[in-house]
Amino acid sequence: KATSVYQALLDEVDAAIEQNDYRAFVGCMALPVRSECHGTVLLSDRAISRLVFDATRQAMAVASIDRRTRLCQGAQFTGEDEVIGTHQTWMVSSDYRINESYCIAHTLKRCDDRWRVCAHRLISDTDALPKQVWATIEPYVTKPGDGAEIAIP
C-alpha cells in the first residue's frame, strides 16, 4: 500500500509538469517543503514552488526532455499519515533515449485527506535536472538561522 501511495503521487506530479499545470503541481506539495538536493532549502510558499516548477520545465526543454519516468523503488509507512520512500528517475527524450538518471527520496504526509510531498533528498551525485533547477533558484536563497529559505526579491 505504501508503494501505491508513493507511486500515485509521483505520477500526479509528473502529469502536472508534462501538462504545464502548476495548480496541480502545487497541490501535490505540503508547503513548506524541505529540499536537500544541492544545498538544503525550505521551499516555503507558492511563489517558490512556482519558481521550482518553471525551472524544472525550462531545464527539461533545454535538454530536449519530453518526460520523466519515475518508479518507486520502495516505500513504507512511518506513521498513519507519513510515508517515506525512494524512486529512480529517468529523463526521456522524444526519440525514447534515456538522457540521464538519478535517485531521490521523498517524505509524504497526508494533509486534508490528500498525500503530499513535504521533503525530498537527492541520493545520486549527479549533474542532472536537480542541479540545473538548483542553479536557477540559488540566487534567491538566503540562509537565516540553521536552515535556508528562498526569498524572492
PDB file of C-alpha atoms in Angstrom:
ATOM      1  CA  LYS A   1       0.000   0.000   0.000  1.00  0.00           C
ATOM      2  CA  ALA A   2       2.779   2.498   0.803  1.00  0.00           C
ATOM      3  CA  THR A   3       4.368   1.892  -2.606  1.00  0.00           C
ATOM      4  CA  SER A   4       0.992   2.529  -4.283  1.00  0.00           C
ATOM      5  CA  VAL A   5       0.560   5.818  -2.406  1.00  0.00           C
ATOM      6  CA  TYR A   6       4.107   6.875  -3.278  1.00  0.00           C
ATOM      7  CA  GLN A   7       3.877   5.907  -6.970  1.00  0.00           C
ATOM      8  CA  ALA A   8       0.483   7.593  -7.396  1.00  0.00           C
ATOM      9  CA  LEU A   9       1.917  10.887  -6.149  1.00  0.00           C
ATOM     10  CA  LEU A  10       4.967  10.583  -8.428  1.00  0.00           C
ATOM     11  CA  ASP A  11       2.626  10.052 -11.382  1.00  0.00           C
ATOM     12  CA  GLU A  12       0.463  13.015 -10.380  1.00  0.00           C
ATOM     13  CA  VAL A  13       3.473  15.370 -10.147  1.00  0.00           C
ATOM     14  CA  ASP A  14       4.850  14.172 -13.484  1.00  0.00           C
ATOM     15  CA  ALA A  15       1.485  14.666 -15.205  1.00  0.00           C
ATOM     16  CA  ALA A  16       1.283  18.211 -13.835  1.00  0.00           C
ATOM     17  CA  ILE A  17       4.744  19.040 -15.181  1.00  0.00           C
ATOM     18  CA  GLU A  18       4.087  17.456 -18.579  1.00  0.00           C
ATOM     19  CA  GLN A  19       0.749  19.268 -18.910  1.00  0.00           C
ATOM     20  CA  ASN A  20       2.152  22.592 -17.642  1.00  0.00           C
ATOM     21  CA  ASP A  21      -0.397  22.521 -14.821  1.00  0.00           C
ATOM     22  CA  TYR A  22       1.105  24.499 -11.967  1.00  0.00           C
ATOM     23  CA  ARG A  23      -2.084  24.327  -9.895  1.00  0.00           C
ATOM     24  CA  ALA A  24      -1.974  20.507  -9.920  1.00  0.00           C
ATOM     25  CA  PHE A  25       1.774  20.594  -9.176  1.00  0.00           C
ATOM     26  CA  VAL A  26       1.472  22.817  -6.106  1.00  0.00           C
ATOM     27  CA  GLY A  27      -1.472  20.734  -4.935  1.00  0.00           C
ATOM     28  CA  CYS A  28       0.991  17.851  -4.533  1.00  0.00           C
ATOM     29  CA  MET A  29       3.164  19.860  -2.108  1.00  0.00           C
ATOM     30  CA  ALA A  30       2.769  20.282   1.645  1.00  0.00           C
ATOM     31  CA  LEU A  31       4.370  23.710   1.904  1.00  0.00           C
ATOM     32  CA  PRO A  32       6.895  24.314   3.246  1.00  0.00           C
ATOM     33  CA  VAL A  33       8.865  21.504   1.569  1.00  0.00           C
ATOM     34  CA  ARG A  34      12.358  20.741   2.864  1.00  0.00           C
ATOM     35  CA  SER A  35      14.636  20.192  -0.132  1.00  0.00           C
ATOM     36  CA  GLU A  36      18.070  18.607   0.145  1.00  0.00           C
ATOM     37  CA  CYS A  37      19.473  18.435  -3.358  1.00  0.00           C
ATOM     38  CA  HIS A  38      22.463  20.680  -3.998  1.00  0.00           C
ATOM     39  CA  GLY A  39      22.081  22.515  -0.713  1.00  0.00           C
ATOM     40  CA  THR A  40      19.304  22.496   1.852  1.00  0.00           C
ATOM     41  CA  VAL A  41      16.446  24.916   1.453  1.00  0.00           C
ATOM     42  CA  LEU A  42      12.920  25.334   2.678  1.00  0.00           C
ATOM     43  CA  LEU A  43      10.547  25.845  -0.227  1.00  0.00           C
ATOM     44  CA  SER A  44       8.256  27.988   1.824  1.00  0.00           C
ATOM     45  CA  ASP A  45       5.417  29.289  -0.322  1.00  0.00           C
ATOM     46  CA  ARG A  46       3.610  29.276  -3.659  1.00  0.00           C
ATOM     47  CA  ALA A  47       5.983  31.810  -5.235  1.00  0.00           C
ATOM     48  CA  ILE A  48       8.898  29.495  -4.511  1.00  0.00           C
ATOM     49  CA  SER A  49       7.086  26.409  -5.733  1.00  0.00           C
ATOM     50  CA  ARG A  50       6.248  28.304  -8.940  1.00  0.00           C
ATOM     51  CA  LEU A  51       9.930  29.108  -9.429  1.00  0.00           C
ATOM     52  CA  VAL A  52      10.822  25.405  -8.985  1.00  0.00           C
ATOM     53  CA  PHE A  53       8.027  24.340 -11.370  1.00  0.00           C
ATOM     54  CA  ASP A  54       9.136  26.793 -14.070  1.00  0.00           C
ATOM     55  CA  ALA A  55      12.841  25.932 -13.596  1.00  0.00           C
ATOM     56  CA  THR A  56      12.048  22.213 -13.945  1.00  0.00           C
ATOM     57  CA  ARG A  57      10.097  22.735 -17.170  1.00  0.00           C
ATOM     58  CA  GLN A  58      12.814  25.053 -18.524  1.00  0.00           C
ATOM     59  CA  ALA A  59      15.643  22.596 -17.753  1.00  0.00           C
ATOM     60  CA  MET A  60      13.690  19.789 -19.415  1.00  0.00           C
ATOM     61  CA  ALA A  61      13.057  21.918 -22.521  1.00  0.00           C
ATOM     62  CA  VAL A  62      16.702  22.954 -22.828  1.00  0.00           C
ATOM     63  CA  ALA A  63      17.785  19.297 -22.634  1.00  0.00           C
ATOM     64  CA  SER A  64      15.036  18.212 -25.094  1.00  0.00           C
ATOM     65  CA  ILE A  65      13.471  16.033 -22.406  1.00  0.00           C
ATOM     66  CA  ASP A  66       9.851  15.196 -23.160  1.00  0.00           C
ATOM     67  CA  ARG A  67       9.072  13.351 -19.962  1.00  0.00           C
ATOM     68  CA  ARG A  68      10.362  11.952 -16.740  1.00  0.00           C
ATOM     69  CA  THR A  69       9.693   8.356 -15.884  1.00  0.00           C
ATOM     70  CA  ARG A  70       9.831   7.770 -12.151  1.00  0.00           C
ATOM     71  CA  LEU A  71       9.491   4.395 -10.477  1.00  0.00           C
ATOM     72  CA  CYS A  72       9.134   3.808  -6.753  1.00  0.00           C
ATOM     73  CA  GLN A  73      11.944   1.561  -5.548  1.00  0.00           C
ATOM     74  CA  GLY A  74      10.466   1.111  -2.106  1.00  0.00           C
ATOM     75  CA  ALA A  75       8.237   2.887   0.394  1.00  0.00           C
ATOM     76  CA  GLN A  76       6.950   2.337   3.897  1.00  0.00           C
ATOM     77  CA  PHE A  77       4.547   3.918   6.331  1.00  0.00           C
ATOM     78  CA  THR A  78       6.343   5.569   9.249  1.00  0.00           C
ATOM     79  CA  GLY A  79       3.040   6.562  10.801  1.00  0.00           C
ATOM     80  CA  GLU A  80      -0.606   6.660   9.844  1.00  0.00           C
ATOM     81  CA  ASP A  81      -0.102   9.890   7.898  1.00  0.00           C
ATOM     82  CA  GLU A  82       3.510   9.595   6.694  1.00  0.00           C
ATOM     83  CA  VAL A  83       5.280   7.585   4.003  1.00  0.00           C
ATOM     84  CA  ILE A  84       8.982   7.589   3.203  1.00  0.00           C
ATOM     85  CA  GLY A  85      10.372   6.080   0.046  1.00  0.00           C
ATOM     86  CA  THR A  86      12.834   6.276  -2.800  1.00  0.00           C
ATOM     87  CA  HIS A  87      12.443   6.375  -6.543  1.00  0.00           C
ATOM     88  CA  GLN A  88      14.570   6.299  -9.651  1.00  0.00           C
ATOM     89  CA  THR A  89      14.033   8.978 -12.287  1.00  0.00           C
ATOM     90  CA  TRP A  90      14.830   8.571 -15.976  1.00  0.00           C
ATOM     91  CA  MET A  91      14.810  11.618 -18.244  1.00  0.00           C
ATOM     92  CA  VAL A  92      13.473  10.525 -21.642  1.00  0.00           C
ATOM     93  CA  SER A  93      13.837  12.442 -24.906  1.00  0.00           C
ATOM     94  CA  SER A  94      11.426  12.399 -27.848  1.00  0.00           C
ATOM     95  CA  ASP A  95      13.406   9.593 -29.504  1.00  0.00           C
ATOM     96  CA  TYR A  96      12.907   7.471 -26.362  1.00  0.00           C
ATOM     97  CA  ARG A  97      16.548   7.803 -25.396  1.00  0.00           C
ATOM     98  CA  ILE A  98      17.331   7.981 -21.691  1.00  0.00           C
ATOM     99  CA  ASN A  99      19.408  11.120 -21.252  1.00  0.00           C
ATOM    100  CA  GLU A 100      20.077  10.842 -17.524  1.00  0.00           C
ATOM    101  CA  SER A 101      19.011   9.055 -14.399  1.00  0.00           C
ATOM    102  CA  TYR A 102      19.088   9.808 -10.692  1.00  0.00           C
ATOM    103  CA  CYS A 103      17.606   8.650  -7.394  1.00  0.00           C
ATOM    104  CA  ILE A 104      15.595  10.732  -4.907  1.00  0.00           C
ATOM    105  CA  ALA A 105      13.940  10.059  -1.549  1.00  0.00           C
ATOM    106  CA  HIS A 106      10.606  11.685  -0.652  1.00  0.00           C
ATOM    107  CA  THR A 107       8.732  12.039   2.588  1.00  0.00           C
ATOM    108  CA  LEU A 108       4.978  12.234   2.043  1.00  0.00           C
ATOM    109  CA  LYS A 109       2.407  13.455   4.549  1.00  0.00           C
ATOM    110  CA  ARG A 110      -1.339  13.116   4.436  1.00  0.00           C
ATOM    111  CA  CYS A 111      -2.809  16.622   4.696  1.00  0.00           C
ATOM    112  CA  ASP A 112      -6.533  17.274   4.344  1.00  0.00           C
ATOM    113  CA  ASP A 113      -7.062  13.650   3.268  1.00  0.00           C
ATOM    114  CA  ARG A 114      -4.536  14.016   0.453  1.00  0.00           C
ATOM    115  CA  TRP A 115      -0.955  12.757   0.169  1.00  0.00           C
ATOM    116  CA  ARG A 116       1.611  15.500  -0.467  1.00  0.00           C
ATOM    117  CA  VAL A 117       5.397  15.836  -0.650  1.00  0.00           C
ATOM    118  CA  CYS A 118       6.807  17.506   2.470  1.00  0.00           C
ATOM    119  CA  ALA A 119      10.524  16.725   1.966  1.00  0.00           C
ATOM    120  CA  HIS A 120      12.857  15.369  -0.664  1.00  0.00           C
ATOM    121  CA  ARG A 121      16.526  14.495  -0.816  1.00  0.00           C
ATOM    122  CA  LEU A 122      18.763  13.783  -3.786  1.00  0.00           C
ATOM    123  CA  ILE A 123      20.530  10.454  -3.271  1.00  0.00           C
ATOM    124  CA  SER A 124      22.549  10.303  -6.508  1.00  0.00           C
ATOM    125  CA  ASP A 125      25.537  12.548  -7.051  1.00  0.00           C
ATOM    126  CA  THR A 126      24.541  13.952 -10.396  1.00  0.00           C
ATOM    127  CA  ASP A 127      24.690  16.926 -12.712  1.00  0.00           C
ATOM    128  CA  ALA A 128      21.198  16.042 -13.854  1.00  0.00           C
ATOM    129  CA  LEU A 129      17.980  18.013 -13.653  1.00  0.00           C
ATOM    130  CA  PRO A 130      18.051  18.671  -9.874  1.00  0.00           C
ATOM    131  CA  LYS A 131      21.366  20.511 -10.190  1.00  0.00           C
ATOM    132  CA  GLN A 132      20.065  22.595 -13.091  1.00  0.00           C
ATOM    133  CA  VAL A 133      16.946  23.551 -11.131  1.00  0.00           C
ATOM    134  CA  TRP A 134      19.114  24.405  -8.113  1.00  0.00           C
ATOM    135  CA  ALA A 135      21.267  26.702 -10.276  1.00  0.00           C
ATOM    136  CA  THR A 136      18.117  28.616 -11.237  1.00  0.00           C
ATOM    137  CA  ILE A 137      16.784  29.069  -7.705  1.00  0.00           C
ATOM    138  CA  GLU A 138      20.140  29.528  -5.922  1.00  0.00           C
ATOM    139  CA  PRO A 139      20.296  33.327  -6.499  1.00  0.00           C
ATOM    140  CA  TYR A 140      17.147  33.618  -4.366  1.00  0.00           C
ATOM    141  CA  VAL A 141      18.447  31.579  -1.440  1.00  0.00           C
ATOM    142  CA  THR A 142      19.221  33.197   1.886  1.00  0.00           C
ATOM    143  CA  LYS A 143      20.416  31.317   4.947  1.00  0.00           C
ATOM    144  CA  PRO A 144      18.704  32.552   8.083  1.00  0.00           C
ATOM    145  CA  GLY A 145      19.406  30.566  11.246  1.00  0.00           C
ATOM    146  CA  ASP A 146      20.119  26.876  10.842  1.00  0.00           C
ATOM    147  CA  GLY A 147      18.138  26.351   7.646  1.00  0.00           C
ATOM    148  CA  ALA A 148      17.771  28.166   4.392  1.00  0.00           C
ATOM    149  CA  GLU A 149      14.719  29.752   2.909  1.00  0.00           C
ATOM    150  CA  ILE A 150      14.268  31.128  -0.541  1.00  0.00           C
ATOM    151  CA  ALA A 151      13.272  34.763  -0.706  1.00  0.00           C
ATOM    152  CA  ILE A 152      12.013  36.207  -3.959  1.00  0.00           C
ATOM    153  CA  PRO A 153      13.337  39.789  -4.275  1.00  0.00           C
TER     154      PRO A 153
END
